[in-house]
PDB file of C-alpha atoms and ligand atoms in Angstrom:
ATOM      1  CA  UNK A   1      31.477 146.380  58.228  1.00  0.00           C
ATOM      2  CA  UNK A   2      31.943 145.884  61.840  1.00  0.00           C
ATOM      3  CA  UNK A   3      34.850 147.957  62.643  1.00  0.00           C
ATOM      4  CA  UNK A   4      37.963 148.194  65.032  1.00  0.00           C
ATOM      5  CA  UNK A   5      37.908 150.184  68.676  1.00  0.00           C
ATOM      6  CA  UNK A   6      40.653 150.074  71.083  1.00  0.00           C
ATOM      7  CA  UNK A   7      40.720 151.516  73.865  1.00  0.00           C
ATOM      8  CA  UNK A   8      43.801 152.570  74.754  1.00  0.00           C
ATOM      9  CA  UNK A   9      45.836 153.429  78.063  1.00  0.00           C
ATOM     10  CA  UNK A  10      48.485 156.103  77.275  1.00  0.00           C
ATOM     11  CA  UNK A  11      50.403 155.761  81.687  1.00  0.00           C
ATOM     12  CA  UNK A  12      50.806 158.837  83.809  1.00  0.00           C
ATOM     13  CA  UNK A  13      52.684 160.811  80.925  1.00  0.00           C
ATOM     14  CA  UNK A  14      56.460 159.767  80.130  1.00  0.00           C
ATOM     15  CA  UNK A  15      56.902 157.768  76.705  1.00  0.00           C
ATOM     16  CA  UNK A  16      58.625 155.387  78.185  1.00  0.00           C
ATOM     17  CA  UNK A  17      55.484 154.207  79.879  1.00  0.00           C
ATOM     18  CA  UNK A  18      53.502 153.733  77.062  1.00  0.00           C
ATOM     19  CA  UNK A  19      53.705 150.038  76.546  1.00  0.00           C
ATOM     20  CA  UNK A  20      54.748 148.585  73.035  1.00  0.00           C
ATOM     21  CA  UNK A  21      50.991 146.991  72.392  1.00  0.00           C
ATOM     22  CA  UNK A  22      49.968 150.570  73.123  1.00  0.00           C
ATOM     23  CA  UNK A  23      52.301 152.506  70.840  1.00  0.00           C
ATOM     24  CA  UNK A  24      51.493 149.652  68.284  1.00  0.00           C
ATOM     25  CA  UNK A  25      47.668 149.992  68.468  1.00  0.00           C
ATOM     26  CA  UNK A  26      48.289 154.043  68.367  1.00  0.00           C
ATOM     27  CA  UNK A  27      50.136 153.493  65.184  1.00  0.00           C
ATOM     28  CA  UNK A  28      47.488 151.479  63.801  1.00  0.00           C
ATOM     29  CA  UNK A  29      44.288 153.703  64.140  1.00  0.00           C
ATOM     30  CA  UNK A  30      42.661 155.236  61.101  1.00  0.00           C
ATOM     31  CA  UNK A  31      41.112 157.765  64.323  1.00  0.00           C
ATOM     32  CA  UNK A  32      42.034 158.850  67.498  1.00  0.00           C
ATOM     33  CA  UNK A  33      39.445 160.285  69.674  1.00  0.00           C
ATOM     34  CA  UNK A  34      40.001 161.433  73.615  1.00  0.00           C
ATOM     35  CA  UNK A  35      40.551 164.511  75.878  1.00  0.00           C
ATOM     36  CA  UNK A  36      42.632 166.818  74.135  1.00  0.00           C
ATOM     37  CA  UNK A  37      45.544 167.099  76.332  1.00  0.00           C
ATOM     38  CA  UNK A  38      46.032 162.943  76.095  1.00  0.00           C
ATOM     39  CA  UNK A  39      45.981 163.365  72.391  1.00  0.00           C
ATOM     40  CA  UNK A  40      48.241 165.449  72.453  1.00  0.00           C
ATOM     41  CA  UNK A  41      51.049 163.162  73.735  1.00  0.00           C
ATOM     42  CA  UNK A  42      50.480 160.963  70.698  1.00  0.00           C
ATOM     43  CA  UNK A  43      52.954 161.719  68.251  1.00  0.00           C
ATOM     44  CA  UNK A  44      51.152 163.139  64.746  1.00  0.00           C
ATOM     45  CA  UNK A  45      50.958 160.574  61.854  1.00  0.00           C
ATOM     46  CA  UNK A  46      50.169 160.863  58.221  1.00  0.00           C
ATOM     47  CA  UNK A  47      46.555 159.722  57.086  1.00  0.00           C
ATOM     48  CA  UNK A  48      45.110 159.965  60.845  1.00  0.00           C
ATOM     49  CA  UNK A  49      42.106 162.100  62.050  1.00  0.00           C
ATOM     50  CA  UNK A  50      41.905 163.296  65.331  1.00  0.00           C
ATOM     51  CA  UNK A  51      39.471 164.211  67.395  1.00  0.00           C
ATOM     52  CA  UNK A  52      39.658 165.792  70.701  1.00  0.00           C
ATOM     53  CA  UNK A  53      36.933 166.521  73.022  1.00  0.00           C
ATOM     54  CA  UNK A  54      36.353 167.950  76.596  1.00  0.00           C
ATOM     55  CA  UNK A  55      37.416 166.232  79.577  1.00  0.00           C
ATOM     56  CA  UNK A  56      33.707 165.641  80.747  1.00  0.00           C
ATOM     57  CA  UNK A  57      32.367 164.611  77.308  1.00  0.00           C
ATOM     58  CA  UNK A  58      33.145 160.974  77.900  1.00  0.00           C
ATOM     59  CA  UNK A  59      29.827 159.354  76.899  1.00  0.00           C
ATOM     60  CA  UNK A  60      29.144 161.528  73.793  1.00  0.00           C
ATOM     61  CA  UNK A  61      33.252 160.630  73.234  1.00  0.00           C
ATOM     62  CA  UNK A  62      32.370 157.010  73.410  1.00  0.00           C
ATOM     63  CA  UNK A  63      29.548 156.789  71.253  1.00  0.00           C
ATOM     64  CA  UNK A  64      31.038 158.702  68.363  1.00  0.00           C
ATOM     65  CA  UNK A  65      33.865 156.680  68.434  1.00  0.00           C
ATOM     66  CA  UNK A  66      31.461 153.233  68.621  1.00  0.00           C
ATOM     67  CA  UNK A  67      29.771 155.149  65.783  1.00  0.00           C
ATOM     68  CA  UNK A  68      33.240 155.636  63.705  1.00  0.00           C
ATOM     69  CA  UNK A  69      33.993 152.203  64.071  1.00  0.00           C
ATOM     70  CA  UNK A  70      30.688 150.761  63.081  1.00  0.00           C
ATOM     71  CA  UNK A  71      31.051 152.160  59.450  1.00  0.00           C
ATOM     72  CA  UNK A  72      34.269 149.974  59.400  1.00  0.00           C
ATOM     73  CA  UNK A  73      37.117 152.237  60.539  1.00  0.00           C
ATOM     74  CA  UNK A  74      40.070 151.598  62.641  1.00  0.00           C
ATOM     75  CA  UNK A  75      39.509 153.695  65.869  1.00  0.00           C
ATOM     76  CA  UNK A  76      41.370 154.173  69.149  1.00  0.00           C
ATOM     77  CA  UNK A  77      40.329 155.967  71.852  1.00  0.00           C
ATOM     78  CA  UNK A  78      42.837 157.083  74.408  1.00  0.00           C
ATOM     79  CA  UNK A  79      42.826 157.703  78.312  1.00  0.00           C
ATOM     80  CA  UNK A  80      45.527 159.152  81.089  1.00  0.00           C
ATOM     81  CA  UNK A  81      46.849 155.417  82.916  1.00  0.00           C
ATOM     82  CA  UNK A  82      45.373 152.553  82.285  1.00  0.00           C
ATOM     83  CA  UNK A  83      41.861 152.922  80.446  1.00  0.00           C
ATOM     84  CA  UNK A  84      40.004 150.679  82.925  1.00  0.00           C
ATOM     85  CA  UNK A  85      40.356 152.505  85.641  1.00  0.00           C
ATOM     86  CA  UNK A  86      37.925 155.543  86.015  1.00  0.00           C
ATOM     87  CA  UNK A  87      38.154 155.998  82.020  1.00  0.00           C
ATOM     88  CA  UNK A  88      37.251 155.359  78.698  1.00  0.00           C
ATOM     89  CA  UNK A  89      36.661 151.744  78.928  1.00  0.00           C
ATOM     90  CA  UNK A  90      33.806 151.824  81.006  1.00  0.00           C
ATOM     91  CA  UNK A  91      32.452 154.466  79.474  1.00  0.00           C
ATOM     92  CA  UNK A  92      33.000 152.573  75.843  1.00  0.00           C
ATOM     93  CA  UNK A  93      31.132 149.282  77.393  1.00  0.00           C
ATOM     94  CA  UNK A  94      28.077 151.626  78.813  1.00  0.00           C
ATOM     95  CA  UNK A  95      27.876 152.635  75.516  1.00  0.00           C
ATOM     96  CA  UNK A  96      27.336 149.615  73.737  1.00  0.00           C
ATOM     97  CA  UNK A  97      25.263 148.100  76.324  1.00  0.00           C
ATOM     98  CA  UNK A  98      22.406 151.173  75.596  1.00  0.00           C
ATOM     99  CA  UNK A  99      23.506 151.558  72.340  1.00  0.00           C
ATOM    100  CA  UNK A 100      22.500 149.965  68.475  1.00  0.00           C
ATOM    101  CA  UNK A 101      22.752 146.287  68.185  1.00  0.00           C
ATOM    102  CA  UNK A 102      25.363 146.912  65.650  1.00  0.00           C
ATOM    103  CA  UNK A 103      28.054 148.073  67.948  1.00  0.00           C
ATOM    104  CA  UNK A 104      28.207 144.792  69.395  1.00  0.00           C
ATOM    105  CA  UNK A 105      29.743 143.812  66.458  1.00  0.00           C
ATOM    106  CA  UNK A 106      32.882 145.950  66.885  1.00  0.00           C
ATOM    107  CA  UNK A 107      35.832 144.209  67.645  1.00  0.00           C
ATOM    108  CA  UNK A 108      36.795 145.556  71.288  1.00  0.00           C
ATOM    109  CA  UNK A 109      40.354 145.518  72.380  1.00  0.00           C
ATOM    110  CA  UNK A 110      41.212 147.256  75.723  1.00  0.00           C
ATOM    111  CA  UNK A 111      44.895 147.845  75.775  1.00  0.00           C
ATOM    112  CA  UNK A 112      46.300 148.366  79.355  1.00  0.00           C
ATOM    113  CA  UNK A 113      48.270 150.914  80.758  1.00  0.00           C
ATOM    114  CA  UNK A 114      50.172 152.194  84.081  1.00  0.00           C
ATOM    115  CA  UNK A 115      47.432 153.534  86.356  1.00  0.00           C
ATOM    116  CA  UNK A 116      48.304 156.937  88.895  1.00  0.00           C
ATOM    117  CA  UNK A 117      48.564 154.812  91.841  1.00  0.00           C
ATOM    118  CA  UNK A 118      51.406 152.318  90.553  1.00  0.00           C
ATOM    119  CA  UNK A 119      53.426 155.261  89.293  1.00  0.00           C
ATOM    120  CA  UNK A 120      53.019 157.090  92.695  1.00  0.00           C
ATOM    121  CA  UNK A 121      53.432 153.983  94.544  1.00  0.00           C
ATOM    122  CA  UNK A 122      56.706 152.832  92.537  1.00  0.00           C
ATOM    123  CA  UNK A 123      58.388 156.839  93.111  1.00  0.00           C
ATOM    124  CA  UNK A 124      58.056 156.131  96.705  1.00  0.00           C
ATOM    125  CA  UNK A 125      58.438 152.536  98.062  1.00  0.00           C
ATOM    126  CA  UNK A 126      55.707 150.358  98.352  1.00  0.00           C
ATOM    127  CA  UNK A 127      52.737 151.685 100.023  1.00  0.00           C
ATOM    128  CA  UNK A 128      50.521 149.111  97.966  1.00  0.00           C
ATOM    129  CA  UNK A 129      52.679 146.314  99.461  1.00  0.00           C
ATOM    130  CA  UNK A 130      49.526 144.933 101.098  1.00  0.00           C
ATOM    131  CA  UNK A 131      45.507 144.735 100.170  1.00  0.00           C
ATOM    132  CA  UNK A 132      44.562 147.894  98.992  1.00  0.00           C
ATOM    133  CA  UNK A 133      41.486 149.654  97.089  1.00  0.00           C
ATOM    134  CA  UNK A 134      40.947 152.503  94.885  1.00  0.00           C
ATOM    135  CA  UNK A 135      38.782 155.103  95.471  1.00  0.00           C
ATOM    136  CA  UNK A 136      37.568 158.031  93.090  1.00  0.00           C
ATOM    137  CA  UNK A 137      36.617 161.257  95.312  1.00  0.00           C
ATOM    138  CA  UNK A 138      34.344 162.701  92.345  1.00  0.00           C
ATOM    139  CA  UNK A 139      30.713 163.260  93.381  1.00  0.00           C
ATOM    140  CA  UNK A 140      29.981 163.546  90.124  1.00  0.00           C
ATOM    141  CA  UNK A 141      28.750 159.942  89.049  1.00  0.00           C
ATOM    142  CA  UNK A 142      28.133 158.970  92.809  1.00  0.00           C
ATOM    143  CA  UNK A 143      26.516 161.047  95.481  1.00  0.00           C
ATOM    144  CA  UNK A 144      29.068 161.940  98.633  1.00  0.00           C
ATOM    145  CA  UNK A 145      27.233 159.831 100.748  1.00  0.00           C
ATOM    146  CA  UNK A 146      28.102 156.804  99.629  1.00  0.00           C
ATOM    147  CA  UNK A 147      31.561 157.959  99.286  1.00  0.00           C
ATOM    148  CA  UNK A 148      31.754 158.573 102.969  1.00  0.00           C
ATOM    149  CA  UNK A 149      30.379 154.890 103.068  1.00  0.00           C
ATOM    150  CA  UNK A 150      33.133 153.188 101.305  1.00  0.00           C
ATOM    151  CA  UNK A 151      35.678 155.568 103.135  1.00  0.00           C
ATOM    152  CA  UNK A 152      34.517 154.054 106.288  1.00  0.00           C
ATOM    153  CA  UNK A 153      34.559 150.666 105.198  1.00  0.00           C
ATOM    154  CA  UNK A 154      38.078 150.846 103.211  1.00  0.00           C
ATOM    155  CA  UNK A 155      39.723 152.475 106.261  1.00  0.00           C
ATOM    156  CA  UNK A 156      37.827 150.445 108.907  1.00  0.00           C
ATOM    157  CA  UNK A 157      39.076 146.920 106.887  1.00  0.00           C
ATOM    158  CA  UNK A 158      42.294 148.418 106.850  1.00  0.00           C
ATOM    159  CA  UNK A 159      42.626 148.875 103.086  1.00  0.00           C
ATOM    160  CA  UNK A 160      45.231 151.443 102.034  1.00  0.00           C
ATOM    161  CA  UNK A 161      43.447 153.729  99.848  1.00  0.00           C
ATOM    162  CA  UNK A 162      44.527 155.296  96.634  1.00  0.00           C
ATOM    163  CA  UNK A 163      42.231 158.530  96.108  1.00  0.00           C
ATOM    164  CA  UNK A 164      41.880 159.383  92.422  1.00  0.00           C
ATOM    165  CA  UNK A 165      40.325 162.631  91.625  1.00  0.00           C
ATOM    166  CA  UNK A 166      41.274 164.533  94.846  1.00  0.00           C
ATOM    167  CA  UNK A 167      40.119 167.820  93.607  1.00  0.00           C
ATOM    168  CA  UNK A 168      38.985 169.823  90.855  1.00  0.00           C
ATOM    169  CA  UNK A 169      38.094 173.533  90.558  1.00  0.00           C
ATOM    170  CA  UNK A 170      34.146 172.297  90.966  1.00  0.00           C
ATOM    171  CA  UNK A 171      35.265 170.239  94.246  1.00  0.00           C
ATOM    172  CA  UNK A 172      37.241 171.988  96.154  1.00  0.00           C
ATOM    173  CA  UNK A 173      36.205 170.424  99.702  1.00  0.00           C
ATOM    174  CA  UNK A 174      35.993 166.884  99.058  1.00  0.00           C
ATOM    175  CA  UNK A 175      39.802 165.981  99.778  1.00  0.00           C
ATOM    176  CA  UNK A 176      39.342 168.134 103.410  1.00  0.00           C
ATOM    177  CA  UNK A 177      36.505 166.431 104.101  1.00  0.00           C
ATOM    178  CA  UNK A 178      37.841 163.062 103.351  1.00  0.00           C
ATOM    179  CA  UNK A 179      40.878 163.306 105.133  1.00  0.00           C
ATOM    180  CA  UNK A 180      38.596 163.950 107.940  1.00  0.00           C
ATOM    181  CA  UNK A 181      36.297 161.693 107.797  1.00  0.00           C
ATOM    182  CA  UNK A 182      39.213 158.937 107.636  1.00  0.00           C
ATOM    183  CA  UNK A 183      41.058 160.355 110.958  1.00  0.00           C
ATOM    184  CA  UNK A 184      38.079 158.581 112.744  1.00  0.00           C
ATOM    185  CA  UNK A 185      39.390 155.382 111.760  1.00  0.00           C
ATOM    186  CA  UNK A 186      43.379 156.150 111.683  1.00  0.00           C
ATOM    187  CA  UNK A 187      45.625 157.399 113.746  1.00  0.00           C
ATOM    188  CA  UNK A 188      47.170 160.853 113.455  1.00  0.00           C
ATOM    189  CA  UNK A 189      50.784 159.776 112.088  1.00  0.00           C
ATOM    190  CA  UNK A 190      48.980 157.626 109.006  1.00  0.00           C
ATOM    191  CA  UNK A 191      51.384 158.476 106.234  1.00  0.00           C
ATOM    192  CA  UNK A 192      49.612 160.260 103.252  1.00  0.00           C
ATOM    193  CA  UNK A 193      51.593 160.706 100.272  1.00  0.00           C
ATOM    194  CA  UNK A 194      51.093 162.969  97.575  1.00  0.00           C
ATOM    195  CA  UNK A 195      52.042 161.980  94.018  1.00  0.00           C
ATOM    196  CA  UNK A 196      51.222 165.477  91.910  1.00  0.00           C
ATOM    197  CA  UNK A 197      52.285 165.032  87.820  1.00  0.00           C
ATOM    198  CA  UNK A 198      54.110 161.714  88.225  1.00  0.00           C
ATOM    199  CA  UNK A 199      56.298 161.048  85.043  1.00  0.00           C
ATOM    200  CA  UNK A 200      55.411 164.310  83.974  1.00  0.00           C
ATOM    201  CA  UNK A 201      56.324 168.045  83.652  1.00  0.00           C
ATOM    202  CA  UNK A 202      56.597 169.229  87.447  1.00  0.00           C
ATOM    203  CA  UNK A 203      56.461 166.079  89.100  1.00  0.00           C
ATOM    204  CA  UNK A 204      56.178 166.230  92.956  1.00  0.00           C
ATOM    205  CA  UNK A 205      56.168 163.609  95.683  1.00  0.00           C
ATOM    206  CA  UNK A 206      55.472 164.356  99.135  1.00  0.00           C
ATOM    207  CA  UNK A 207      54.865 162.280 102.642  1.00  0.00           C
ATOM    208  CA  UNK A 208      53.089 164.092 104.938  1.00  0.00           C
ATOM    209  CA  UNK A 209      50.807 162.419 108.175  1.00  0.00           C
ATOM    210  CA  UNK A 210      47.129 162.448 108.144  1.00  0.00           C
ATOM    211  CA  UNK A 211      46.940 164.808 110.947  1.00  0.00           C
ATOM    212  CA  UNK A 212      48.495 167.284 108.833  1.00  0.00           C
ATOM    213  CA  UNK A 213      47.732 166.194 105.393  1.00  0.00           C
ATOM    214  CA  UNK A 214      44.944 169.041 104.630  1.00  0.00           C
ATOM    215  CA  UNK A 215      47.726 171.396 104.471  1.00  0.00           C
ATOM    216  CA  UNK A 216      49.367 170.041 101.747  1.00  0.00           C
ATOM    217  CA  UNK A 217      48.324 171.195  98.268  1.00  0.00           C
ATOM    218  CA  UNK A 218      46.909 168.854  95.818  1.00  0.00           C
ATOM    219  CA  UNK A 219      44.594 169.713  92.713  1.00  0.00           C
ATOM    220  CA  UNK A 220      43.593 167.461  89.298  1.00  0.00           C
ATOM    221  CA  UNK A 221      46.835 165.741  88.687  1.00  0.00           C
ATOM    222  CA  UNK A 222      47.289 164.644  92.184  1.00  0.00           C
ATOM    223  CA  UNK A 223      46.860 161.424  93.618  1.00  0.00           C
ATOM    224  CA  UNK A 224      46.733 160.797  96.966  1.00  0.00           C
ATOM    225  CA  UNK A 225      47.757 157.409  99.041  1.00  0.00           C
ATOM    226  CA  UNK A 226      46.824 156.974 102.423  1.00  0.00           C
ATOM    227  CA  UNK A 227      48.142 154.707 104.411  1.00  0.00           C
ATOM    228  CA  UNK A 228      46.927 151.791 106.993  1.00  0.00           C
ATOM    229  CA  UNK A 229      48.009 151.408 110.091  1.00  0.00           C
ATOM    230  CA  UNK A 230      50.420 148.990 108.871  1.00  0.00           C
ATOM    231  CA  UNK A 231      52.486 151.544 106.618  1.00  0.00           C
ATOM    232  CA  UNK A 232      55.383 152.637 107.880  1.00  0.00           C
ATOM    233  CA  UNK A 233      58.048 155.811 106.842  1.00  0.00           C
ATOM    234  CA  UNK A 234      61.533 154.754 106.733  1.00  0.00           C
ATOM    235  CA  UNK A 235      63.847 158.241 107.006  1.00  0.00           C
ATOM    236  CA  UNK A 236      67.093 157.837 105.174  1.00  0.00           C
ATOM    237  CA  UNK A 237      69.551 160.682 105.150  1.00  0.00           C
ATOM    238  CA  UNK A 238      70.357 162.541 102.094  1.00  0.00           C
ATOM    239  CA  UNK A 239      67.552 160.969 100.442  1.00  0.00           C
ATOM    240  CA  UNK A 240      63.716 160.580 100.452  1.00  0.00           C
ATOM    241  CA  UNK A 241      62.061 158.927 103.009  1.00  0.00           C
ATOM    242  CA  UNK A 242      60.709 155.363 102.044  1.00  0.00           C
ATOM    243  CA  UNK A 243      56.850 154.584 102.256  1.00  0.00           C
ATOM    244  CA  UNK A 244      55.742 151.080 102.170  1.00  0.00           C
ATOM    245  CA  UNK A 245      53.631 148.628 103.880  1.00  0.00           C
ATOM    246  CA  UNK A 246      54.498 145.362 105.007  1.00  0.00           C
ATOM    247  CA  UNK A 247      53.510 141.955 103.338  1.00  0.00           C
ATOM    248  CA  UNK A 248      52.086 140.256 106.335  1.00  0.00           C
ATOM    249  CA  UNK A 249      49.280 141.828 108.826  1.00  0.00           C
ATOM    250  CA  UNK A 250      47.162 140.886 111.494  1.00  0.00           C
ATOM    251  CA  UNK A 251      43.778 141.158 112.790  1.00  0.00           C
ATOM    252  CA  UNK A 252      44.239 143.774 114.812  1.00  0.00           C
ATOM    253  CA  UNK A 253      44.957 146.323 112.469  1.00  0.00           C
TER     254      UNK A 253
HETATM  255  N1  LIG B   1      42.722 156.400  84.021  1.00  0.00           N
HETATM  256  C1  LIG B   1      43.576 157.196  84.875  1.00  0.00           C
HETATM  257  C2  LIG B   1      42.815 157.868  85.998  1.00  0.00           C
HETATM  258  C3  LIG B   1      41.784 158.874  85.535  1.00  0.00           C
HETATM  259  S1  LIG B   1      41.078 159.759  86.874  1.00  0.00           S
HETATM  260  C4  LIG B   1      44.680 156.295  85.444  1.00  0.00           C
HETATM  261  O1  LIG B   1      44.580 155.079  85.337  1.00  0.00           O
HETATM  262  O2  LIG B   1      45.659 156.826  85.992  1.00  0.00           O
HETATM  263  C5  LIG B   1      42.151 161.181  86.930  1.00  0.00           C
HETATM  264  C6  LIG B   1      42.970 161.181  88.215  1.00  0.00           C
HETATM  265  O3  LIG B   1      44.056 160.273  88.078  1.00  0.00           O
HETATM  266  C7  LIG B   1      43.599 162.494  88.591  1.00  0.00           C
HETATM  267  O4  LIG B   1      42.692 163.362  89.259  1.00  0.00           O
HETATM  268  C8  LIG B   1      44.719 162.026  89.520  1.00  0.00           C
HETATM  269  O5  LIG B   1      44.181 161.665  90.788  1.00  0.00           O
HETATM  270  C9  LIG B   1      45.164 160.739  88.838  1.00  0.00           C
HETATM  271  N2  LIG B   1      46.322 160.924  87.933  1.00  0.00           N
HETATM  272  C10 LIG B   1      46.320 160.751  86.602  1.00  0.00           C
HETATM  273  N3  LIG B   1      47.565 160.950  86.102  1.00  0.00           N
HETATM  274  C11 LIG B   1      48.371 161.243  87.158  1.00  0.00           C
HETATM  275  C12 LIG B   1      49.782 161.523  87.297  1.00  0.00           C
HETATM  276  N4  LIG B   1      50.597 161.550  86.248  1.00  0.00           N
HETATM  277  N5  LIG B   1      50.261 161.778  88.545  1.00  0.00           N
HETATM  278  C13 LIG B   1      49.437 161.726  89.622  1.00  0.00           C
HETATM  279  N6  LIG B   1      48.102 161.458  89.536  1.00  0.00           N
HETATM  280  C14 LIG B   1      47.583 161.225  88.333  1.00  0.00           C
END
């Protein structure tokens, strides 16, 4: 009895960016386990458990749905975006490296979905046009120092940066301190954009520069984009300004 586990990526929150191999492994589970709010945007079926859990219970999440699967069940586990990036799926594979022999067995399918940063990206231009990185502003699995390190080194090797997990009621000065920290490497006009609740309930995007960006508001569903000094604002009138950076750059910048 080795069991099923997928884990699945649900996007940023709209149906219609739930892929089909999502919806299909969804529809397929025995058991759904994840944060309670993502479970709740998978529509109720006959015959199918559920089981929510807090949004910092990840590990103990993971290993009781390794554990559900290794009796022989069909499980899927489900994350906001795509499940590989700071979700489930590493969690899930932590898990069965320290875990019982037997969970090796499981069969492991990862089903991708639309991360934050391609959905704030797409409602705005292209600021991922060039090399960029992705950067998680949580001190909880990493201390701030070597957050500050990688902010340094992203910014100084003129990465744009997508900032996941801006802010949370615990961390309410690491976005401040980050935007900072990055205007010694960028100049004041940098455009920042602000992608709160994309393809959800109360979306907002906003463009603002990094000498000003610590006055815009931003909390857990916000992700935040800074720019390199390559990205450029194109104003139109009557509609949103564009964001994107270029496909070619050079040394310099
Ligand atoms: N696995 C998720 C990211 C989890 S980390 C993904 O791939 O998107 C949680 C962070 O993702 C949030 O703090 C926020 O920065 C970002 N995020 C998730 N959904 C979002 C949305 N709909 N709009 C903007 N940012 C979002």
């Amino acid at each position: 009895m080795s069991g099923h586990l997928a884990v699945v990526g649900l996007g940023p929150g709209d149906a219609r960016y739930l892929t089909a191999e999502a919806a299909d492994a969804l529809a397929a589970a025995q058991a759904l386990y994840g944060y309670a709010p993502y479970l709740d945007r998978v529509p109720a079926q006959a015959g199918q458990s559920r089981h929510p859990s807090d949004n910092r219970e990840e590990r103990a999440r993971a290993a009781a749905a390794l554990a559900h699967a290794a009796q022989g069940g069909r499980v899927a586990v489900v994350s906001g975006g795509d499940p590989g990036v700071f979700a489930m799926a590493a969690a899930v594979c932590e898990e069965i490296e320290g875990g019982p022999q037997s969970w090796r067995a499981i069969e492991l399918v990862v089903v991708p979905g639309i991360t934050a940063m391609l959905a704030v990206a797409a409602r705005i231009g292209a600021p991922l046009g060039h090399d960029f990185c992705a950067l998680s502003l949580s001190d909880n699995l990493k201390p701030w120092a070597l957050i500050e390190r990688r902010l340094d080194a992203a910014a100084g090797a003129g990465f744009v940066i997508a900032l996941y997990n801006p802010v949370s009621r615990a961390r309410p000065w690491q976005l401040p301190r980050a935007i900072e920290r990055l205007r010694r490497h960028l100049p004041a006009s940098t455009p920042v954009v602000f992608g709160r609740a994309v393809a959800r309930a109360g979306e907002e995007v906003r463009v603002a520069t990094l000498a000003a960006a610590h006055e815009e508001p931003a909390d857990m569903a916000t992700l935040v984009i800074v720019g390199s000094r390559e990205t450029r604002v194109i104003a139109r009138s009557g509609r949103p300004p564009l964001v994107y950076t270029p496909r070619a750059a050079e040394v310099s910048a």
